[in-house]
CSV table of C-alpha atoms in Angstrom, one decimal:
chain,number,residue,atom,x,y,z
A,1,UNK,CA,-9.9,27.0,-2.5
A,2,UNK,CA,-7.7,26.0,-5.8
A,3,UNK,CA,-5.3,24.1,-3.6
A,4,UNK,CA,-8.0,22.6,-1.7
A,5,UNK,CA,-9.5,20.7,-4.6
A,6,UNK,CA,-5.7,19.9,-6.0
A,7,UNK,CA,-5.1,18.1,-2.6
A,8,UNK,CA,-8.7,16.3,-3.1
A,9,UNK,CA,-7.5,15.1,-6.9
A,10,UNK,CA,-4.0,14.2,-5.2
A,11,UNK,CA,-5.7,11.6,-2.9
A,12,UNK,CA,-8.6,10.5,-5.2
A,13,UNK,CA,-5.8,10.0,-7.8
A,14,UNK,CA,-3.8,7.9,-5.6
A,15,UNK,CA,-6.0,5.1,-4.6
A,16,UNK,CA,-6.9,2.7,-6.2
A,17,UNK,CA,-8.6,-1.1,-6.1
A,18,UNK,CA,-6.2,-3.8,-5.8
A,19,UNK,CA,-7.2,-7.3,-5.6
A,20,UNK,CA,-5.1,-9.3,-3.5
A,21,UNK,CA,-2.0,-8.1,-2.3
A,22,UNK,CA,-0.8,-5.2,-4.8
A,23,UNK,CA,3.1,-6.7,-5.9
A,24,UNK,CA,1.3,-10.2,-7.0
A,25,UNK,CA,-1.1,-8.0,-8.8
A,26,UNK,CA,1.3,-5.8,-10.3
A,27,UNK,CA,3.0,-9.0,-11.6
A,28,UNK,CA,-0.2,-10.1,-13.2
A,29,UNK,CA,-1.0,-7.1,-14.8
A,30,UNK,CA,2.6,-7.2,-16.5
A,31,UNK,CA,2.1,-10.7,-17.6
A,32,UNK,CA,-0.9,-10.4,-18.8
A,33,UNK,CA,-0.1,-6.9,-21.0
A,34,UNK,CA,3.1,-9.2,-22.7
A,35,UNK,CA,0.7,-12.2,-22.7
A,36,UNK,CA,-1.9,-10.4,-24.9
A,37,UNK,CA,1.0,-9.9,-28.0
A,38,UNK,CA,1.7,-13.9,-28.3
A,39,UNK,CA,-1.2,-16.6,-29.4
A,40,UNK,CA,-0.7,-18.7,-26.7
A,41,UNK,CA,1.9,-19.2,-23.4
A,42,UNK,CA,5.1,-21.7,-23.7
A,43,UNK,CA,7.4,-19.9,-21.6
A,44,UNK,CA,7.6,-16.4,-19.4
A,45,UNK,CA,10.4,-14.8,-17.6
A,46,UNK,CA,10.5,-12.1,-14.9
A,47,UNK,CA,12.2,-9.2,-14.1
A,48,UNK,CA,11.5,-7.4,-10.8
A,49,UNK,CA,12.8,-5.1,-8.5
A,50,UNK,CA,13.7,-5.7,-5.0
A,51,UNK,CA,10.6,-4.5,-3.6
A,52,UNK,CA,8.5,-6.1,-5.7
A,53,UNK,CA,10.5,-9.1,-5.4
A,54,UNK,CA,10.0,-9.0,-1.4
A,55,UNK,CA,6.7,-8.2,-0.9
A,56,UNK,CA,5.7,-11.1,-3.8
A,57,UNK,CA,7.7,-13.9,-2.0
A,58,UNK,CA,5.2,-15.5,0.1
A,59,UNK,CA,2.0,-13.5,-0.4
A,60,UNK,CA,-1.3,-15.6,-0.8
A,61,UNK,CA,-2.8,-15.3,-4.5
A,62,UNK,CA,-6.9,-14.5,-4.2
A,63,UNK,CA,-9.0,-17.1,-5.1
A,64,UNK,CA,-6.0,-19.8,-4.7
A,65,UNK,CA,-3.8,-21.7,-2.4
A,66,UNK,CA,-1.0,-20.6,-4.2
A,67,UNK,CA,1.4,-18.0,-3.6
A,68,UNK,CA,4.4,-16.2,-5.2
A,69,UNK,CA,6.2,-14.6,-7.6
A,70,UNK,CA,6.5,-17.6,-10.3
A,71,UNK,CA,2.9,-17.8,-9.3
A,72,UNK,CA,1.7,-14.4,-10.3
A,73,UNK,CA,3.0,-14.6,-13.5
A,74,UNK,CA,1.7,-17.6,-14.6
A,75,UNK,CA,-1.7,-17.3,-13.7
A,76,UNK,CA,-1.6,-13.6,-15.0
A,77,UNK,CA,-0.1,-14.7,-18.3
A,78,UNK,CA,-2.7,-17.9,-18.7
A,79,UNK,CA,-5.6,-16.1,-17.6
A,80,UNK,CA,-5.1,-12.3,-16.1
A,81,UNK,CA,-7.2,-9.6,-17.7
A,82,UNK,CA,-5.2,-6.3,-18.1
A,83,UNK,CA,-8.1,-4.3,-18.6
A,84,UNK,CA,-8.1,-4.7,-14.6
A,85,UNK,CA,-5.0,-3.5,-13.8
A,86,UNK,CA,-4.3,-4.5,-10.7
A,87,UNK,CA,-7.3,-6.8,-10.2
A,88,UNK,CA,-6.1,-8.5,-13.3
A,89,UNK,CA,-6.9,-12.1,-11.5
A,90,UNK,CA,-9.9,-11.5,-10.3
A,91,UNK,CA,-12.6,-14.2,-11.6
A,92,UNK,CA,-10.1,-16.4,-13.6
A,93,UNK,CA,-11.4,-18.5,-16.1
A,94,UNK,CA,-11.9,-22.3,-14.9
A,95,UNK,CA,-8.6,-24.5,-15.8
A,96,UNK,CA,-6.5,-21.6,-15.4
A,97,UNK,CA,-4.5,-23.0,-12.2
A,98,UNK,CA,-4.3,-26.6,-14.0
A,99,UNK,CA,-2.3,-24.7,-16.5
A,100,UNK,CA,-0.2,-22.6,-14.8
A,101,UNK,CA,0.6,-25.6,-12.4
A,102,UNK,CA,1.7,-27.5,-15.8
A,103,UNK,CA,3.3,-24.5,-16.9
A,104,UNK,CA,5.6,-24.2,-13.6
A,105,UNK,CA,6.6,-28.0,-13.2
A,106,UNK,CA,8.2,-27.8,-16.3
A,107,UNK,CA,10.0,-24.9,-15.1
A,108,UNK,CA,9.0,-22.7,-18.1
A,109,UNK,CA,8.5,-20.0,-15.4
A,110,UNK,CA,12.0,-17.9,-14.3
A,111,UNK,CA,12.0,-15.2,-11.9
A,112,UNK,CA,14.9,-12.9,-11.5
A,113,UNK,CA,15.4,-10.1,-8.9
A,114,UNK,CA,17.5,-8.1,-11.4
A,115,UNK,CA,17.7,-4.5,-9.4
A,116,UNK,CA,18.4,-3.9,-5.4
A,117,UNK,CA,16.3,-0.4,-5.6
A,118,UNK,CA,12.8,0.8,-4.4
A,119,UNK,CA,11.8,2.4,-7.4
A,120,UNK,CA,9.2,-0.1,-9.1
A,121,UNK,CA,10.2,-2.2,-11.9
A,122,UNK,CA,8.7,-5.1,-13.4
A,123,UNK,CA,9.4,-6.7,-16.8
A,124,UNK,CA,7.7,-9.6,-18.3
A,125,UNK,CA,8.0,-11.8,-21.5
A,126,UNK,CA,5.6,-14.4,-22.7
A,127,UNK,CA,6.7,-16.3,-25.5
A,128,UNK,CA,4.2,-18.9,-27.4
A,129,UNK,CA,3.9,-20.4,-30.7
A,130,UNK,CA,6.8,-18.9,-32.2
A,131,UNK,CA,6.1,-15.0,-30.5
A,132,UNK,CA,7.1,-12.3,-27.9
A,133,UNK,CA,5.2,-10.1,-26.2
A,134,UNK,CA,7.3,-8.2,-23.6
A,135,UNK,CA,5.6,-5.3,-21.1
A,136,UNK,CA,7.5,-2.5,-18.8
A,137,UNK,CA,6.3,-1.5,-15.7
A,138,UNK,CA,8.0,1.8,-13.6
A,139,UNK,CA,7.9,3.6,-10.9
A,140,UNK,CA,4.1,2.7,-10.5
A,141,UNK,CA,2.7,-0.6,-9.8
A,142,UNK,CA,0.3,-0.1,-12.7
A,143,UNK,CA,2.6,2.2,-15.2
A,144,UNK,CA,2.7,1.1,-18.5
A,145,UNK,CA,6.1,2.2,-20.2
A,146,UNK,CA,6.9,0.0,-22.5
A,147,UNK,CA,5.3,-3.2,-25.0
A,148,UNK,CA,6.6,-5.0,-27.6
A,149,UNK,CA,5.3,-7.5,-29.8
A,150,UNK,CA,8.0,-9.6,-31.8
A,151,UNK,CA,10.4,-7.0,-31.5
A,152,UNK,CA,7.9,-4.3,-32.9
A,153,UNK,CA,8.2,-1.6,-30.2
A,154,UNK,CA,4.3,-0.6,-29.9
A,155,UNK,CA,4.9,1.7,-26.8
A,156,UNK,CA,8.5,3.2,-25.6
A,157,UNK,CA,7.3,6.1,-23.1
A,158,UNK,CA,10.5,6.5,-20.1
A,159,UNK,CA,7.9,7.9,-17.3
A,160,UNK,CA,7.9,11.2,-17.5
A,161,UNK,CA,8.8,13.1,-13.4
A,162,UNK,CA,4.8,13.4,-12.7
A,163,UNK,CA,4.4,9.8,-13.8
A,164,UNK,CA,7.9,9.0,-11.6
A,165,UNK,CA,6.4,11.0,-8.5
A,166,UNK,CA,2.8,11.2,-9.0
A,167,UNK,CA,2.4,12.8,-5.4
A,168,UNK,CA,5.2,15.0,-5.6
A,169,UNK,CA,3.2,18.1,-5.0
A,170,UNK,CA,2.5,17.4,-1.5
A,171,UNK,CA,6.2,17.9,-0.5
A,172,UNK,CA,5.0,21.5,-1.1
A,173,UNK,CA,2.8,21.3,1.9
A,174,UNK,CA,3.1,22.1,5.2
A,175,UNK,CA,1.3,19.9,7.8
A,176,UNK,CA,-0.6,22.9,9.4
A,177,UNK,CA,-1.5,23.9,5.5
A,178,UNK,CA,-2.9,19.9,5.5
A,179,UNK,CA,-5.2,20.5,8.3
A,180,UNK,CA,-6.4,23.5,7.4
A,181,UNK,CA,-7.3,21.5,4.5
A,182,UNK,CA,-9.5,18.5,6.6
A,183,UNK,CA,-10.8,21.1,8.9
A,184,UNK,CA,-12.4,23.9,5.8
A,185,UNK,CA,-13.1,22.3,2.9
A,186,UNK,CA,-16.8,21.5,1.9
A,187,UNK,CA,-17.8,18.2,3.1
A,188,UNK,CA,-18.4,17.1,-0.9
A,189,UNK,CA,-14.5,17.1,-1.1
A,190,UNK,CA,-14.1,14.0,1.0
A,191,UNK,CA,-17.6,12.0,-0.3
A,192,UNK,CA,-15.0,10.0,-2.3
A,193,UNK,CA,-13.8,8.2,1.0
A,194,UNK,CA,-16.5,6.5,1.6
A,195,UNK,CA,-15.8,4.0,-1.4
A,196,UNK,CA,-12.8,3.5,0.2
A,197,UNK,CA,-14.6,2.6,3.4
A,198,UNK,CA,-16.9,0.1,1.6
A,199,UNK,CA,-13.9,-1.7,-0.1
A,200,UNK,CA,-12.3,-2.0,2.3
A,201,UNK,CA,-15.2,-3.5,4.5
A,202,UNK,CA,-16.2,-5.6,2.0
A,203,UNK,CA,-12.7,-7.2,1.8
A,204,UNK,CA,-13.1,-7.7,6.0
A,205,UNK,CA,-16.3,-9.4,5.7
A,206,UNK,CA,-14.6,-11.5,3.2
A,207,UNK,CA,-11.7,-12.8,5.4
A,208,UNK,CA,-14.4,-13.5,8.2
A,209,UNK,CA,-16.7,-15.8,5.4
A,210,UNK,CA,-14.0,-17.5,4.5
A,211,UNK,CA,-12.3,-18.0,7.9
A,212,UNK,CA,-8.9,-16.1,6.8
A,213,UNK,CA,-9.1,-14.3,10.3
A,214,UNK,CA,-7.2,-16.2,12.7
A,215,UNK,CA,-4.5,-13.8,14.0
A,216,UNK,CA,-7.3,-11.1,14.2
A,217,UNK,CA,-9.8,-12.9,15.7
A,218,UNK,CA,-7.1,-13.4,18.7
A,219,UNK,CA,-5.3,-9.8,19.1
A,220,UNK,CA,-8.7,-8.2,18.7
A,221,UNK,CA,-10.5,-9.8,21.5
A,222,UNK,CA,-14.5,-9.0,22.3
A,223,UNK,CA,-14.0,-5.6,20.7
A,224,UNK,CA,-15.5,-3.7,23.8
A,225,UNK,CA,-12.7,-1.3,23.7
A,226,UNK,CA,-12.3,1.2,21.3
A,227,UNK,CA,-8.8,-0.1,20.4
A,228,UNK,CA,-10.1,-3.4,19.7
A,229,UNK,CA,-12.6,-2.4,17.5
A,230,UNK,CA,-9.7,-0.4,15.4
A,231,UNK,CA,-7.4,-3.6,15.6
A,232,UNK,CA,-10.2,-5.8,14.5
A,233,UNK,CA,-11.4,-4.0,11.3
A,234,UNK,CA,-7.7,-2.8,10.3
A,235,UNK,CA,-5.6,-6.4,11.3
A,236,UNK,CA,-8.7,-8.3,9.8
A,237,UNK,CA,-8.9,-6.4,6.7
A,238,UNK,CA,-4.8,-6.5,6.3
A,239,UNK,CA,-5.1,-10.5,7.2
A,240,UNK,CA,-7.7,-11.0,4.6
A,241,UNK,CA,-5.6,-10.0,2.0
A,242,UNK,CA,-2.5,-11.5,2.7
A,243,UNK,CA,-4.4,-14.8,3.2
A,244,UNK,CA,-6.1,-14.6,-0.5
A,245,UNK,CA,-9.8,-13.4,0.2
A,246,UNK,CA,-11.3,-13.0,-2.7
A,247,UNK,CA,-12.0,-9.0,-3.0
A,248,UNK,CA,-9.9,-6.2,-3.3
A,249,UNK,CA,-8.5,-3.4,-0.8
A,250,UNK,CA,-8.7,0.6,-1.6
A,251,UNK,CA,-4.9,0.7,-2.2
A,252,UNK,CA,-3.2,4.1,-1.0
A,253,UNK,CA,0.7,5.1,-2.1
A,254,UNK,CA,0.8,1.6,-4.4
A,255,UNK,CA,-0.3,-0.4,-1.2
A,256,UNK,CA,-3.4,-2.0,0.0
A,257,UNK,CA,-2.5,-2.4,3.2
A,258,UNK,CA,-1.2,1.4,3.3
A,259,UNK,CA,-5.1,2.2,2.5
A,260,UNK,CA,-6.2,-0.3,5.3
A,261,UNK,CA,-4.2,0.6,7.9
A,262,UNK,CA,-4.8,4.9,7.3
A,263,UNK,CA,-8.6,4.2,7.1
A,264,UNK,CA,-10.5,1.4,9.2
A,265,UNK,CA,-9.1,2.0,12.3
A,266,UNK,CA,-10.0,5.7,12.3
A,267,UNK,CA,-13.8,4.4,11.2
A,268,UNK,CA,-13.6,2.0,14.0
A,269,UNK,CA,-12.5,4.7,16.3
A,270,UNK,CA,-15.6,6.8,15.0
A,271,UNK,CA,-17.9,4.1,15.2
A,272,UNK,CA,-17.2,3.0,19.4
A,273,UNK,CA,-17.1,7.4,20.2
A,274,UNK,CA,-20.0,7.9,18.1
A,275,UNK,CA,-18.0,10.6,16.1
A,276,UNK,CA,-20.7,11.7,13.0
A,277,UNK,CA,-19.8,10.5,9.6
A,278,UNK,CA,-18.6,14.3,8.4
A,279,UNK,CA,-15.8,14.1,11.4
A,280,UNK,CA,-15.1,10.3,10.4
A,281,UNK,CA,-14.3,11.6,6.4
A,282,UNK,CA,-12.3,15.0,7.6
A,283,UNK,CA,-10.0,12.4,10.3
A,284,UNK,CA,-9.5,10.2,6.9
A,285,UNK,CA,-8.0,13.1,5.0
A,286,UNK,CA,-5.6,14.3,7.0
A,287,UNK,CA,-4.8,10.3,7.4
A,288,UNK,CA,-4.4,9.8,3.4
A,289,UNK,CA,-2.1,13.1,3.2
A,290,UNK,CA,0.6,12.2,6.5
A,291,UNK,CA,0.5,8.7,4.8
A,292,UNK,CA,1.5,10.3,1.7
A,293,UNK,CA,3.6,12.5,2.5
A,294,UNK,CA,5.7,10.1,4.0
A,295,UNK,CA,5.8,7.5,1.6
A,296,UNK,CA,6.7,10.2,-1.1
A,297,UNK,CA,10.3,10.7,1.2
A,298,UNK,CA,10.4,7.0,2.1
A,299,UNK,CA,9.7,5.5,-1.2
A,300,UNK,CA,6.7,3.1,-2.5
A,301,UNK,CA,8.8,0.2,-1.6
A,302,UNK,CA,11.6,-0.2,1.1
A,303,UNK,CA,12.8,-2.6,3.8
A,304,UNK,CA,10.9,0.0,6.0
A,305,UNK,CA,7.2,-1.3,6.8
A,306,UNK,CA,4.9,1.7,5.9
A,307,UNK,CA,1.9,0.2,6.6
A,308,UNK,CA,2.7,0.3,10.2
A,309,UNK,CA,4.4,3.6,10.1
A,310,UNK,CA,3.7,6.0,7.2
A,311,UNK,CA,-0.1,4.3,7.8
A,312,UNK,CA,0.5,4.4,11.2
A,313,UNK,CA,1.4,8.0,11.6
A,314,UNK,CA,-1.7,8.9,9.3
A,315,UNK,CA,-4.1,7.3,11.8
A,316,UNK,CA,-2.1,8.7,14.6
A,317,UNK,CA,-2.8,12.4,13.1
A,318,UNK,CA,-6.8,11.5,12.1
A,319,UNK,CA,-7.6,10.3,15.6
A,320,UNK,CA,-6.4,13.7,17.2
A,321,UNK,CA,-8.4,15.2,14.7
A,322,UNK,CA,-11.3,13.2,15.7
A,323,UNK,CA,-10.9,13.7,19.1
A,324,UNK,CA,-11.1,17.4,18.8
A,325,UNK,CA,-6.9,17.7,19.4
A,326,UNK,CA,-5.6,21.2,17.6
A,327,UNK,CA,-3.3,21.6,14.7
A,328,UNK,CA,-0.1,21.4,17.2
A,329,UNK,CA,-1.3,18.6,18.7
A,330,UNK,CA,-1.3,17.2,15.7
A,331,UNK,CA,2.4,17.6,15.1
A,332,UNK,CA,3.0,16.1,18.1
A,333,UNK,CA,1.4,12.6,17.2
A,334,UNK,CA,3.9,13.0,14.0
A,335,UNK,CA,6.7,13.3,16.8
A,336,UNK,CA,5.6,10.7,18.6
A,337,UNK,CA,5.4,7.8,15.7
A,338,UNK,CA,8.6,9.0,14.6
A,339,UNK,CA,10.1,8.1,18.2
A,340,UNK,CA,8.9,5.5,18.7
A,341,UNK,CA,7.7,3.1,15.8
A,342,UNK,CA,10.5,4.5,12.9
A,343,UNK,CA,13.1,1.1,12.5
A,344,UNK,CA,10.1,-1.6,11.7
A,345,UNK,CA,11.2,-3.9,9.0
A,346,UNK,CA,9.2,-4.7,5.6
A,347,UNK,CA,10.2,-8.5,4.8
A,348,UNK,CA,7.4,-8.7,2.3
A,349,UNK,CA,3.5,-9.5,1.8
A,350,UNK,CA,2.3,-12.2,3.8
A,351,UNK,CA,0.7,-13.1,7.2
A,352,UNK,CA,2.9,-11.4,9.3
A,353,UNK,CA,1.8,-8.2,7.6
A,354,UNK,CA,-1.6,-7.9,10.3
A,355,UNK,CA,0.8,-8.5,13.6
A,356,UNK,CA,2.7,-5.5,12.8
A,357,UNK,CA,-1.0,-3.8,11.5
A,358,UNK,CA,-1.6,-4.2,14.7
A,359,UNK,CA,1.1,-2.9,16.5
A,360,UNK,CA,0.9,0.1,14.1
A,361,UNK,CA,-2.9,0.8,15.2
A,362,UNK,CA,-1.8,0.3,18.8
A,363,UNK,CA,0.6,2.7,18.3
A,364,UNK,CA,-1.4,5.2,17.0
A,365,UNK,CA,-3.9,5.2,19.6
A,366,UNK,CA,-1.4,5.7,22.6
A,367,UNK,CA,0.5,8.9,20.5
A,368,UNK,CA,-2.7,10.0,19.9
A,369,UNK,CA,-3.5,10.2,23.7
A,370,UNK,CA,-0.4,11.4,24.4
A,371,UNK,CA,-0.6,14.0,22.0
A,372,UNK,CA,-4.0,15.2,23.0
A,373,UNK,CA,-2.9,15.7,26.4
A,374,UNK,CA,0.3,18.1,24.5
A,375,UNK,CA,2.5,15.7,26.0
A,376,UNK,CA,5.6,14.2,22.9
A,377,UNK,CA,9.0,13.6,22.5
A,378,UNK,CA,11.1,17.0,22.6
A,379,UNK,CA,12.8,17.5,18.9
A,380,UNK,CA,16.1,17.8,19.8
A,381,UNK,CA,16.4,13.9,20.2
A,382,UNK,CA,17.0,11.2,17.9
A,383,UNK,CA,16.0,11.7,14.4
A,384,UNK,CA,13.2,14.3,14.9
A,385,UNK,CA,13.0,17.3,13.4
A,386,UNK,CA,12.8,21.0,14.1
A,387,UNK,CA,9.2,20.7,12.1
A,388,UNK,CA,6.7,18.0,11.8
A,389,UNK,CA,7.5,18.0,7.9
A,390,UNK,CA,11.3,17.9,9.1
A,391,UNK,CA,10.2,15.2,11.2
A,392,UNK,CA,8.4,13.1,8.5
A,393,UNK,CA,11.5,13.7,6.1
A,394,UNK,CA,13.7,12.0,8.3
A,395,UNK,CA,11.1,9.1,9.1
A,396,UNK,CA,11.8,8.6,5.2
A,397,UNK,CA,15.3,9.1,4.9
A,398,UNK,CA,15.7,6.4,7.7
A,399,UNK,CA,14.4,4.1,4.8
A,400,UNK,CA,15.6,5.1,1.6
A,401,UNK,CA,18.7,5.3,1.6
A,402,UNK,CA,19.2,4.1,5.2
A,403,UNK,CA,17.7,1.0,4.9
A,404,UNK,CA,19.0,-0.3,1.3
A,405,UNK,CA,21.7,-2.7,3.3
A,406,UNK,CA,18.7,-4.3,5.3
A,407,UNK,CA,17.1,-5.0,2.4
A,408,UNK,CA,19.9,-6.7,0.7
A,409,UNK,CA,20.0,-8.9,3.8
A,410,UNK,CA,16.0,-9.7,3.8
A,411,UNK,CA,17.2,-10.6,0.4
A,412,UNK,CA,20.0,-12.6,1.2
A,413,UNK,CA,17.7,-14.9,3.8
A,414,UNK,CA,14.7,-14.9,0.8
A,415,UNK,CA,17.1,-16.3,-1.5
A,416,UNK,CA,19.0,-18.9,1.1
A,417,UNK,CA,15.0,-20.4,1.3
């Protein structure tokens, strides 16, 4: 029972709203923590990490046309409110964007990728009417570790190794120990999903009233198939938010589209099978804890797309779940994804984010099948391991460290644009 309700606090702790794709929000946040110490906004550098750096390029700002880094930070700075965290730009005051636009053709705005590494890192310093502020974010997209007003140091706190790996505890775990998890515990455990669910579907219906659904609208065809169903609420959700509709996602590991892609195509699954809402919430667990898991060996940012396969492998694991597939089963779906999807490249935030959504749902589903009938990929090959826990090591490992030299490459090709 104790370590029932510690994995229920691990994933409730972990999500959280993010408004707009969660890098640009991050930068926001930043800005707007240094922009609070200074009376008013003359100039503002950056100082990100390559992930952030990466995901920010190109990804639409909510509520804008704009998108971007330099972006971010202005509009976070003129007009972000921090008290949000990561929806610091939601409901901007008017004139904002004539201000930051102002503020950027002058090029008072500098943006430096100043660390090739996945752990977060964001730095920001405002400067107006003869005053600093600067703000520290690690390892977290929202963690606060340092701020300084004119050189006053009003918080200096290094992250301490729960703040550095706030989901560490689930490396602990075994994946049976995880499903015995989804399959006992009281149904109030997993009440807290369905908020998840609403955000998530609010952001959707969104992207479809503000026509941000192109892609989508295409790959997910008349949604008579189950398939299409979880293509459509997952890739339109995902293209929502990389196109700027204006509501947040239920972020999961840091990531909105992590939390998009490990829960709406397991509720469109539910909804076409007529699965009840307790087997729908149990499926969503299990999805939220693989997805973890995962991304605690991978790292919160890489040049390895975990939307598609941390996310992926989560969905992979909840549909065999809801489909009435046993704990081995299970593991096999985790063999599967990890033959067969492990190598997909993260080249940042933007709007071909819900093509590989959707090959990450399509995925899923066909593992799932094959999994349910006990068929997978034998562990001796490739990178799988002796253990689905193995197995979901090595899908990490694959991109951090294995992937750091494709990142400096996506880099490269950023910075040549």
């Amino acid at each position: 029972r104790a370590f029932m309700k510690q994995l229920t606090q691990l994933i409730y702790q972990d999500m959280a709203p993010a408004y707009g794709v969660t890098e640009p929000g991050a930068i926001a946040y930043a800005c707007a923590l240094a922009r609070a110490q200074v009376p008013q906004v003359e100039k503002i550098w950056l100082g990100v990490n390559s992930g952030i750096y990466k995901n920010a390029f190109t990804c639409a700002i909510p509520g804008t046309e704009e998108e971007g880094c330099a972006w971010a930070a202005a509009l976070g700075a003129l007009g972000g409110d921090a008290e949000k965290g990561l929806a610091a730009l939601e409901n901007l005051p008017e004139g904002v964007h004539a201000q930051a636009q102002a503020l950027l053709e002058k090029g008072a705005v500098t943006v430096e990728m100043c660390r090739l590494a996945p752990e977060i890192f964001i730095e920001a310093r405002v400067k107006g009417g003869g005053h600093q502020g600067v703000a520290r974010l690690e390892n977290t997209h929202t963690g606060l570790t340092y701020l300084e007003k004119d050189g006053v140091v009003l918080k200096n706190d290094p992250p301490s190794p729960q703040q550095q790996d706030p989901c560490q505890e689930i490396c602990g775990y075994t994946l049976q120990e995880l499903c015995q998890y989804v399959r006992q515990a009281p149904m109030e455990e997993f009440r807290f999903l369905e908020d998840a669910l609403a955000m998530n579907q609010a952001l959707l219906q969104a992207g479809e009233q503000e026509n941000k659904l192109p892609l989508t609208r295409v790959l997910a065809g008349n949604r008579e198939s189950i398939l299409d169903e979880m293509t459509y609420l997952a890739c339109g959700a995902i293209e929502a938010r990389v196109r700027g509709a204006s509501a947040p996602a239920m972020s999961l590991t840091g990531s909105g589209s992590h939390g998009i892609l490990a829960t709406m195509p397991l509720l469109g699954a539910a909804q076409k099978s007529g699965k009840s809402r307790e087997e729908l919430l149990r499926a969503l667990a299990l999805s939220c804890l693989v997805t973890i898991y995962i991304k605690e060996y991978s790292g919160r940012l890489s040049a390895l797309c975990g939307c598609a396969l941390a996310g992926g492998t989560g969905t992979a694991c909840g549909l065999v779940l809801l489909f009435g597939g046993s704990d081995e089963q299970i593991a096999l779906a985790v063999q599967n994804m990890a033959a067969s999807l492990t190598g997909m490249i993260c080249h940042g935030g933007n709007q071909g984010c819900a093509l590989k959504a959707r090959a990450g749902v399509q995925c899923a589903w066909d593992m799932s099948r094959l999994a349910l009938q006990s068929l997978a990929v034998d562990s001796r090959h490739s990178i799988l391991g002796s253990t689905p826990e193995k197995t979901m090591q090595n899908m990490g490992r694959i991109a951090c460290p294995g992937m750091t030299h494709t990142e400096e490459t996506i880099l490269e090709i950023l910075f040549e644009k």
